[in-house]
Short mmCIF file of N, CA and C in Angstrom, two decimals:
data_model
loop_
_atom_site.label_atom_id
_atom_site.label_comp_id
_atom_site.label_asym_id
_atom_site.label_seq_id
_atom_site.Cartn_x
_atom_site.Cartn_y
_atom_site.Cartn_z
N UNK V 7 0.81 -1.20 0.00
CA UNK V 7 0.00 0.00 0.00
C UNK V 7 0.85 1.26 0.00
N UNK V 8 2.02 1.03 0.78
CA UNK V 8 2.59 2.60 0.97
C UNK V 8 3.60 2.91 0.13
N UNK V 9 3.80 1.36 -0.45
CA UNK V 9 4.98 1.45 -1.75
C UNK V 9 3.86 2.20 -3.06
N UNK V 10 2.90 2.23 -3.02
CA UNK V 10 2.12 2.38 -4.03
C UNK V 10 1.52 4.16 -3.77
N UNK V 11 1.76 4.45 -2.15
CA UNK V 11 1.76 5.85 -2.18
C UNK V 11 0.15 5.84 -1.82
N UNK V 12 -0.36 4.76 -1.32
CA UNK V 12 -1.76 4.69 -0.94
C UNK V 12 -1.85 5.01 0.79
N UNK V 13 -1.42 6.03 1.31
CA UNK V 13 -1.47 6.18 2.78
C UNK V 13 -2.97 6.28 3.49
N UNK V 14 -4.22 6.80 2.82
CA UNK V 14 -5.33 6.37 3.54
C UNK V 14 -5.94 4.88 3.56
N UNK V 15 -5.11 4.15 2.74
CA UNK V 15 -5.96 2.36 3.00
C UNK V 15 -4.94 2.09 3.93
N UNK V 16 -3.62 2.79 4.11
CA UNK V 16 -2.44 2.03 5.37
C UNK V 16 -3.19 2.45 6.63
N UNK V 17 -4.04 3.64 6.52
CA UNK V 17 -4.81 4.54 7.69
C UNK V 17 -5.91 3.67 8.29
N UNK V 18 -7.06 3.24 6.84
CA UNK V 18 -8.11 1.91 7.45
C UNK V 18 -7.71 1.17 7.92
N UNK V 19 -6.15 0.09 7.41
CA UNK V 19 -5.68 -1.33 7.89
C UNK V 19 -5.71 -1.05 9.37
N UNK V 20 -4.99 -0.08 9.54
CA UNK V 20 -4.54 -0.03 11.05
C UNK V 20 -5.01 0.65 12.20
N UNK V 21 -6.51 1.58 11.48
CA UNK V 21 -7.17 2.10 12.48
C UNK V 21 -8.04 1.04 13.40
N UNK V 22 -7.83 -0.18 13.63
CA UNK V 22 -8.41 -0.84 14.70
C UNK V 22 -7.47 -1.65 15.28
N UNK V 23 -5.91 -1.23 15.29
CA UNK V 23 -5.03 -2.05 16.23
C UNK V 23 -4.61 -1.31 17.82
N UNK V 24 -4.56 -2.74 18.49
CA UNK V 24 -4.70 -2.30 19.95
C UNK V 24 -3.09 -2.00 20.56
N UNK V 25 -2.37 -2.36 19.68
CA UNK V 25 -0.53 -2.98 19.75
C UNK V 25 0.07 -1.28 19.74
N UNK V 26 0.54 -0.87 21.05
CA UNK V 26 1.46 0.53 21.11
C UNK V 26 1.94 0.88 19.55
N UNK V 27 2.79 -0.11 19.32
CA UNK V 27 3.55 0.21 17.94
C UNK V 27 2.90 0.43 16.96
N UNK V 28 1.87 -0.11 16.82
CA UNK V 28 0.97 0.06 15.37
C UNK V 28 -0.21 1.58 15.69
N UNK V 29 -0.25 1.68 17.30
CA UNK V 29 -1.11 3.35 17.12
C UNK V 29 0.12 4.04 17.00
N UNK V 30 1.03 3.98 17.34
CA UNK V 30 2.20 4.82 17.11
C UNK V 30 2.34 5.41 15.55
N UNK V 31 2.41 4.11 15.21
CA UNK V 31 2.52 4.49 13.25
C UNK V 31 1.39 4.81 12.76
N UNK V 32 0.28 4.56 13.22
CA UNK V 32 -1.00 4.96 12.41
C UNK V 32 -0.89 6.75 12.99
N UNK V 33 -0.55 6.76 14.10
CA UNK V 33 -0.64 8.66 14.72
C UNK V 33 0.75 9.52 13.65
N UNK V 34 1.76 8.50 12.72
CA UNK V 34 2.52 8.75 12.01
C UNK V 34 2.01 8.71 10.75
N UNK V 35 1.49 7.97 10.40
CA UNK V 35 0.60 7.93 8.80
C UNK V 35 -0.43 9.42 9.28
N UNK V 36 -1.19 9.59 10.13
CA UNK V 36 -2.57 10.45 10.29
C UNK V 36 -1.51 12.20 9.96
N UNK V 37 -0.47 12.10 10.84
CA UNK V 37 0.89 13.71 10.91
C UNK V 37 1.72 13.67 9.78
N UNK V 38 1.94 12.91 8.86
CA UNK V 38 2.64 13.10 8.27
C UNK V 38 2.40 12.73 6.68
N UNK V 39 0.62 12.29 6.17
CA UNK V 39 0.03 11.61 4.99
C UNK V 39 0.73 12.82 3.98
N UNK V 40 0.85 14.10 4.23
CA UNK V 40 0.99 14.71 2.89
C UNK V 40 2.71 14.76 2.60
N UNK V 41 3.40 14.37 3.39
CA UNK V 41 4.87 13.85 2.90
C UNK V 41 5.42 12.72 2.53
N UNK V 42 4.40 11.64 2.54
CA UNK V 42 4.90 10.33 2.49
C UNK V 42 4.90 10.15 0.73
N UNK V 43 5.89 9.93 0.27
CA UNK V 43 5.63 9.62 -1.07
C UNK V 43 5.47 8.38 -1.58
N UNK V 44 5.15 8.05 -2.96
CA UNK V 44 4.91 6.74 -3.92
C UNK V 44 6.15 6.06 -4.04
N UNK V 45 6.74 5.86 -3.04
CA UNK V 45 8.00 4.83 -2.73
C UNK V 45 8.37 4.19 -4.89
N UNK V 46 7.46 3.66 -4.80
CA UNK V 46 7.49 2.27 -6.07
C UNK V 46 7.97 3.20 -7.86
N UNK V 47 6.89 4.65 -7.66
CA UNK V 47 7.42 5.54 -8.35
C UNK V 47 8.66 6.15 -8.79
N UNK V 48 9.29 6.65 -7.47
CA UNK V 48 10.12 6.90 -7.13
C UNK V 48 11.54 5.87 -7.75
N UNK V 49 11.46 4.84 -7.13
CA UNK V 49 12.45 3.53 -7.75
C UNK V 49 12.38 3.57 -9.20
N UNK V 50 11.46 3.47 -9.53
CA UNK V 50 11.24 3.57 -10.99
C UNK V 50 11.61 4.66 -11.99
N UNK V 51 11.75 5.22 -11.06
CA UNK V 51 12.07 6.56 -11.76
C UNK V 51 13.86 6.61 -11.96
N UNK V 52 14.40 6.35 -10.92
CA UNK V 52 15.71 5.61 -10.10
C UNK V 52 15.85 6.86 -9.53
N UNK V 53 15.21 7.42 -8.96
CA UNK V 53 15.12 8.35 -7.86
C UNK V 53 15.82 7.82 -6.33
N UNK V 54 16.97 8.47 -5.80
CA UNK V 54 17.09 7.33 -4.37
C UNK V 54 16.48 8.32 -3.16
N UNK V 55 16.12 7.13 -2.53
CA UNK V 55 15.07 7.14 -1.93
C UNK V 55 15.39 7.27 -0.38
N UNK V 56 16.98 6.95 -0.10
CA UNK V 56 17.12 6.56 0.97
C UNK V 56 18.20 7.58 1.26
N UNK V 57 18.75 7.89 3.01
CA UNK V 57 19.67 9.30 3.06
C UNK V 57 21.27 8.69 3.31
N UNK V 58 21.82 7.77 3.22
CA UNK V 58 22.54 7.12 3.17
C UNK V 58 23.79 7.79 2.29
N UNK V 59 23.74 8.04 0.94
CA UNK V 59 24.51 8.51 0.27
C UNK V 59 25.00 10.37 0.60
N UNK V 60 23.65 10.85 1.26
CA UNK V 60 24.07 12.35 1.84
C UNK V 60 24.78 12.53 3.34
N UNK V 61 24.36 11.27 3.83
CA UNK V 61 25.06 11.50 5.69
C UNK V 61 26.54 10.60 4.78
N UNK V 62 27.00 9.55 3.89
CA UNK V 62 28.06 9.45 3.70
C UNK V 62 29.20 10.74 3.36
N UNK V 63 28.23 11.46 2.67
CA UNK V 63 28.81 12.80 2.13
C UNK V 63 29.65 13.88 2.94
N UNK V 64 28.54 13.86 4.34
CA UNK V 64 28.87 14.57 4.85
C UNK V 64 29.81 14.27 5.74
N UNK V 65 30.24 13.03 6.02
CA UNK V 65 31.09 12.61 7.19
C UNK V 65 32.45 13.09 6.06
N UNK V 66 32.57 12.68 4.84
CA UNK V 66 33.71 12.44 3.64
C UNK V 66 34.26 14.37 3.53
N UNK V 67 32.97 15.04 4.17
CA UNK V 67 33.33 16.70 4.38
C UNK V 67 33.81 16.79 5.40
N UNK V 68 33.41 16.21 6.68
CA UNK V 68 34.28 16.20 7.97
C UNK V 68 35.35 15.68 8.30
N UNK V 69 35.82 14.99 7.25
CA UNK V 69 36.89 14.21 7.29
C UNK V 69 38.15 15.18 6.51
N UNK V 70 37.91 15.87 5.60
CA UNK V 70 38.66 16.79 4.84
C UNK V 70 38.34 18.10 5.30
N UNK V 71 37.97 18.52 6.44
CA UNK V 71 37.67 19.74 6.94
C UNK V 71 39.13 19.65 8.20
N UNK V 72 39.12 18.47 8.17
CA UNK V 72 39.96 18.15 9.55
C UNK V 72 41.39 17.76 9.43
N UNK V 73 41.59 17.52 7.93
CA UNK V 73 43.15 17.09 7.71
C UNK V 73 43.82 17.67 8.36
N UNK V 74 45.06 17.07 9.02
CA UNK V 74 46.15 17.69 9.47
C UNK V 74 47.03 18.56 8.31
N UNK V 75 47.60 20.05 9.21
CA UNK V 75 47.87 21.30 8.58
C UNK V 75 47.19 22.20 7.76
N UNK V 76 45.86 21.86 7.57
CA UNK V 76 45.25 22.55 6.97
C UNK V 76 44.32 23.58 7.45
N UNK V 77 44.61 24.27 6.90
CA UNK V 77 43.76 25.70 7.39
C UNK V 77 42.98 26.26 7.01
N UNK V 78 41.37 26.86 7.56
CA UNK V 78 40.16 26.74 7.19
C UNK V 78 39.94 28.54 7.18
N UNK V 79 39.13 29.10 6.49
CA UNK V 79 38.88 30.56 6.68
C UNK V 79 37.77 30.38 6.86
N UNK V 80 37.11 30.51 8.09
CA UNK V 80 35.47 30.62 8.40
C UNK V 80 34.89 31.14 7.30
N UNK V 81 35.17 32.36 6.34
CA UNK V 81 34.43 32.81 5.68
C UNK V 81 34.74 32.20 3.92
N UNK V 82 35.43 31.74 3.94
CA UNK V 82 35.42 31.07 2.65
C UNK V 82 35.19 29.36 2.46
N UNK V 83 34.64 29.20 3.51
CA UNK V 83 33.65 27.56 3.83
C UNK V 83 32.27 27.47 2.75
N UNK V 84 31.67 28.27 2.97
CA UNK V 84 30.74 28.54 2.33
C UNK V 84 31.01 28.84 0.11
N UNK V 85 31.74 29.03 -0.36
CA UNK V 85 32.65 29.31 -1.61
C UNK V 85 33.28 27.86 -1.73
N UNK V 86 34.00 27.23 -0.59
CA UNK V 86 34.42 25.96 -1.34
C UNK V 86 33.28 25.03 -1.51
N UNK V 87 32.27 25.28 -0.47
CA UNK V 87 31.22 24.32 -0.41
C UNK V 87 30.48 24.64 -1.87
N UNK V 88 30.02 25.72 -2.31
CA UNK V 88 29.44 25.92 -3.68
C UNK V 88 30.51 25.34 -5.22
N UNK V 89 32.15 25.70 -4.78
CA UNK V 89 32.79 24.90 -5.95
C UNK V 89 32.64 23.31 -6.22
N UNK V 90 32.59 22.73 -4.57
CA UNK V 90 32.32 21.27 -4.42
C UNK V 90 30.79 20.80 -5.38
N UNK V 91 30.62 21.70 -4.66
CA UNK V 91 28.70 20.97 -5.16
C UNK V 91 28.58 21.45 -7.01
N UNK V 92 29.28 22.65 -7.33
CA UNK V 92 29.09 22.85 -8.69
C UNK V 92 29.72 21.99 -9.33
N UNK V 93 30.70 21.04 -8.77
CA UNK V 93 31.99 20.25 -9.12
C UNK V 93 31.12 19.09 -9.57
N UNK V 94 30.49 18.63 -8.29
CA UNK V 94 29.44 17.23 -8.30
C UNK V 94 28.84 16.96 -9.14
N UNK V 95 27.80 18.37 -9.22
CA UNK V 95 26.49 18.25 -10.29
C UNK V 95 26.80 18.88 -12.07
N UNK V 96 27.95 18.49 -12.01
CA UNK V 96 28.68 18.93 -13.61
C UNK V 96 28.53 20.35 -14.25
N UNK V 97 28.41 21.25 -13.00
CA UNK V 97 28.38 22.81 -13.25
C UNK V 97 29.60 23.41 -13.52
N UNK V 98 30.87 22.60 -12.36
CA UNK V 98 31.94 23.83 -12.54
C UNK V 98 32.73 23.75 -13.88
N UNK V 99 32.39 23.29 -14.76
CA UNK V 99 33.24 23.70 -16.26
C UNK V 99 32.24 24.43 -17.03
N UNK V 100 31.34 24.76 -16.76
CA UNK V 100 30.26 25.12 -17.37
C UNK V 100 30.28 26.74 -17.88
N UNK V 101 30.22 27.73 -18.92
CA UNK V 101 30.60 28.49 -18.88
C UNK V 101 29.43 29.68 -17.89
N UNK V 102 28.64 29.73 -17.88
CA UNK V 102 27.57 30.45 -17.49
C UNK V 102 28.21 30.27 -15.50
N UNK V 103 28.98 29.25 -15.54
CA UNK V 103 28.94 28.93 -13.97
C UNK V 103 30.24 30.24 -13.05
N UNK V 104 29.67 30.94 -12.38
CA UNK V 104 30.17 32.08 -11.87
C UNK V 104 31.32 31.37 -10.64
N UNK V 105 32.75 31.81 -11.22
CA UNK V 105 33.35 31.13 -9.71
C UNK V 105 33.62 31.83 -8.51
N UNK V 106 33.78 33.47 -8.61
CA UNK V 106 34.02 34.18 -7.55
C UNK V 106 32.79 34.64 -7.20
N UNK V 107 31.58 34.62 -7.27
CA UNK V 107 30.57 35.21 -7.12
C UNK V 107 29.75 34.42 -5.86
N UNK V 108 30.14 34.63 -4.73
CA UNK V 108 29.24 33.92 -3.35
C UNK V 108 28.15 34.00 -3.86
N UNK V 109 27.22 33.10 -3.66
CA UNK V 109 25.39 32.40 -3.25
C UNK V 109 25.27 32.94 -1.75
#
C-alpha cells in the first residue's frame, strides 16, 4: 500500500489495532500523509530514496575539513562548499557557472 503511495488504505488497515507500535505508526501515517511519497514511483524513476549517500557525504566533508595542517577561513567555507557541489552536479566547467561570485 505505501509502496504504491496509498497512505489512507495504510490509515483503514490499522485504524483498529490495539498494539502501542501500530497506534504509534498509524498517529505517524494520520501527521505526516501529505509527505509520504509513492515509494514504487520513485524507484522507478531511479530516484534514491534513501539518506545514506548524503550523511556518507557529509562525514567524507568532515573528514577533509579536519586534515592535518590545513587551514580553514570561516568565511570562505561557504565558496568551497558551492565549488564542491558545482563540481558534483557537472556545473563547474560550465561556462555560465560564476566562480568568484558567493550564493
Amino acid at each position: 500500500m505505501l509502496w504504491q503511495g496509498d497512505v489512507e488504505q495504510a490509515i483503514v488497515l490499522f485504524a483498529g489495532c490495539k498494539f502501542k507500535r501500530a497506534i504509534n505508526f498509524l498517529a505517524y501515517l494520520r501527521n505526516h500523509r501529505h509527505r509520504i511519497p509513492e515509494y514504487g514511483y520513485l524507484q522507478q524513476q531511479g530516484i534514491t530514496i534513501g539518506s545514506g549517500s548524503v550523511e556518507s557525504m557529509i562525514k567524507q566533508i568532515g573528514r577533509r575539513v579536519k586534515i592535518s595542517g590545513a587551514q580553514w577561513n570561516q568565511n570562505n567555507v561557504a565558496q568551497v562548499l558551492k565549488h564542491r557541489c558545482a563540481y558534483l552536479n557537472g556545473y563547474f566547467y560550465s561556462p555560465k557557472y560564476i566562480y568568484s561570485a558567493p550564493n
